[in-house]
Tab-separated table of C-alpha atoms and ligand atoms in Angstrom:
chain	number	residue	atom	x	y	z
A	1170	MET	CA	-13.026	-14.173	-4.372
A	1171	SER	CA	-11.786	-10.660	-4.965
A	1172	ASP	CA	-10.871	-8.456	-2.220
A	1173	PHE	CA	-12.044	-5.290	-3.344
A	1174	LYS	CA	-14.033	-3.659	-6.053
A	1175	LEU	CA	-11.932	-1.412	-8.212
A	1176	ASP	CA	-14.487	1.239	-8.100
A	1177	GLN	CA	-14.677	0.831	-4.306
A	1178	LEU	CA	-10.907	2.168	-4.322
A	1179	GLU	CA	-10.476	5.771	-4.296
A	1180	THR	CA	-7.290	7.161	-5.862
A	1181	GLY	CA	-4.701	8.099	-3.411
A	1182	VAL	CA	-6.300	6.794	-0.346
A	1183	PRO	CA	-4.835	3.646	1.072
A	1184	VAL	CA	-7.001	1.037	2.871
A	1185	ARG	CA	-5.779	-2.004	4.897
A	1186	LEU	CA	-6.413	-5.461	4.050
A	1187	GLU	CA	-5.896	-8.345	6.296
A	1188	LYS	CA	-4.996	-11.648	4.117
A	1189	ALA	CA	-3.203	-14.770	5.172
A	1190	GLY	CA	-2.025	-13.201	8.683
A	1191	LYS	CA	-0.735	-10.230	6.944
A	1192	SER	CA	-1.452	-6.337	7.217
A	1193	ILE	CA	-1.411	-4.997	3.749
A	1194	CYS	CA	-1.843	-1.437	2.512
A	1195	VAL	CA	-3.724	-1.464	-0.627
A	1196	THR	CA	-3.551	1.816	-2.620
A	1197	ARG	CA	-5.177	2.826	-6.039
A	1198	VAL	CA	-3.267	5.132	-8.304
A	1199	GLY	CA	-5.359	5.927	-11.518
A	1200	ASP	CA	-6.157	2.213	-12.954
A	1201	LEU	CA	-3.450	0.742	-11.392
A	1202	VAL	CA	-3.391	-0.795	-7.575
A	1203	PHE	CA	-0.493	-1.517	-5.396
A	1204	ALA	CA	-0.057	-3.694	-2.371
A	1205	ILE	CA	2.657	-3.346	-0.177
A	1206	ASP	CA	3.200	-4.171	3.960
A	1207	ASP	CA	1.018	-2.277	5.914
A	1208	THR	CA	3.619	-1.582	8.928
A	1209	CYS	CA	6.440	0.956	8.512
A	1210	THR	CA	9.967	-0.538	8.273
A	1211	HIS	CA	10.883	2.164	10.849
A	1212	ALA	CA	8.701	1.559	13.713
A	1213	GLU	CA	5.095	0.242	14.425
A	1214	ALA	CA	2.978	2.671	12.311
A	1215	SER	CA	0.166	1.493	9.753
A	1216	LEU	CA	0.939	2.954	6.440
A	1217	SER	CA	-2.521	2.890	5.250
A	1218	GLU	CA	-3.025	5.870	7.665
A	1219	GLY	CA	-0.377	7.839	5.435
A	1220	ASP	CA	-0.518	10.146	2.809
A	1221	VAL	CA	-0.111	9.608	-0.666
A	1222	SER	CA	1.351	11.514	-3.374
A	1223	GLY	CA	1.711	10.232	-7.139
A	1224	PHE	CA	3.524	6.773	-6.624
A	1225	LYS	CA	4.895	7.812	-3.105
A	1226	ILE	CA	3.339	7.039	0.236
A	1227	GLU	CA	4.496	9.139	3.583
A	1228	CYS	CA	4.411	7.267	6.986
A	1229	TRP	CA	2.459	9.618	9.335
A	1230	LEU	CA	4.472	8.949	12.255
A	1231	HIS	CA	8.017	10.325	11.397
A	1232	GLY	CA	7.500	10.877	7.627
A	1233	ALA	CA	9.418	8.268	5.643
A	1234	GLU	CA	8.209	7.772	2.194
A	1235	PHE	CA	8.164	4.774	0.192
A	1236	ASP	CA	7.859	3.986	-3.534
A	1237	LEU	CA	4.379	2.054	-3.768
A	1238	ARG	CA	5.733	0.537	-6.980
A	1239	THR	CA	8.787	-1.260	-5.477
A	1240	GLY	CA	8.585	-0.683	-1.647
A	1241	GLU	CA	11.824	1.245	-1.764
A	1242	VAL	CA	12.619	3.842	0.796
A	1243	ILE	CA	12.678	7.254	-0.710
A	1244	THR	CA	13.235	9.380	2.223
A	1245	LEU	CA	14.900	8.637	5.717
A	1246	PRO	CA	14.167	7.593	8.740
A	1247	ALA	CA	13.195	4.307	7.227
A	1248	THR	CA	15.979	2.474	5.617
A	1249	ILE	CA	14.423	-1.125	4.862
A	1250	ALA	CA	12.208	-1.652	1.695
A	1251	LEU	CA	8.727	-2.890	2.247
A	1252	ALA	CA	7.683	-5.840	0.996
A	1253	THR	CA	5.375	-5.678	-2.170
A	1254	TYR	CA	2.670	-8.164	-3.288
A	1255	PRO	CA	1.218	-8.771	-7.153
A	1256	VAL	CA	-2.254	-7.208	-7.467
A	1257	ARG	CA	-4.668	-8.549	-10.063
A	1258	VAL	CA	-7.147	-6.283	-11.555
A	1259	ASP	CA	-9.817	-8.300	-13.597
A	1260	ALA	CA	-12.472	-5.637	-14.851
A	1261	ASN	CA	-13.894	-4.331	-11.519
A	1262	SER	CA	-12.192	-7.004	-9.413
A	1263	VAL	CA	-9.225	-6.611	-7.222
A	1264	THR	CA	-7.241	-9.398	-5.743
A	1265	VAL	CA	-4.115	-9.165	-3.855
A	1266	GLU	CA	-2.119	-12.191	-4.531
A	1267	ILE	CA	-0.320	-13.716	-1.328
B	735	LIG	S1	7.217	4.570	12.024
B	735	LIG	FE1	7.106	5.317	9.976
B	735	LIG	S2	8.901	6.850	9.395
B	735	LIG	FE2	8.753	6.135	11.744
């Protein structure tokens, strides 16, 4: 059972997925889809409400930026990387593997 259809996901528009007891931020960039923890490592903010630019997502609360591909911090004030999750894209089916 997939989590999304690829054509339901709009490039650069993150969505939140609740799966296996976790909140996950899922973002499509072109034909690629990335999954990271939805809660910013700086404080309690949902990254799926943030802004995406290329492979970067910016937290709406204090402006920390993370790399969607690796979860690494790009810009302070966050200093701790986000967990990332593998995503399987099979034709039009998108599954976050957790
Ligand atoms: S909560 Fe995300 S940068 Fe502060």
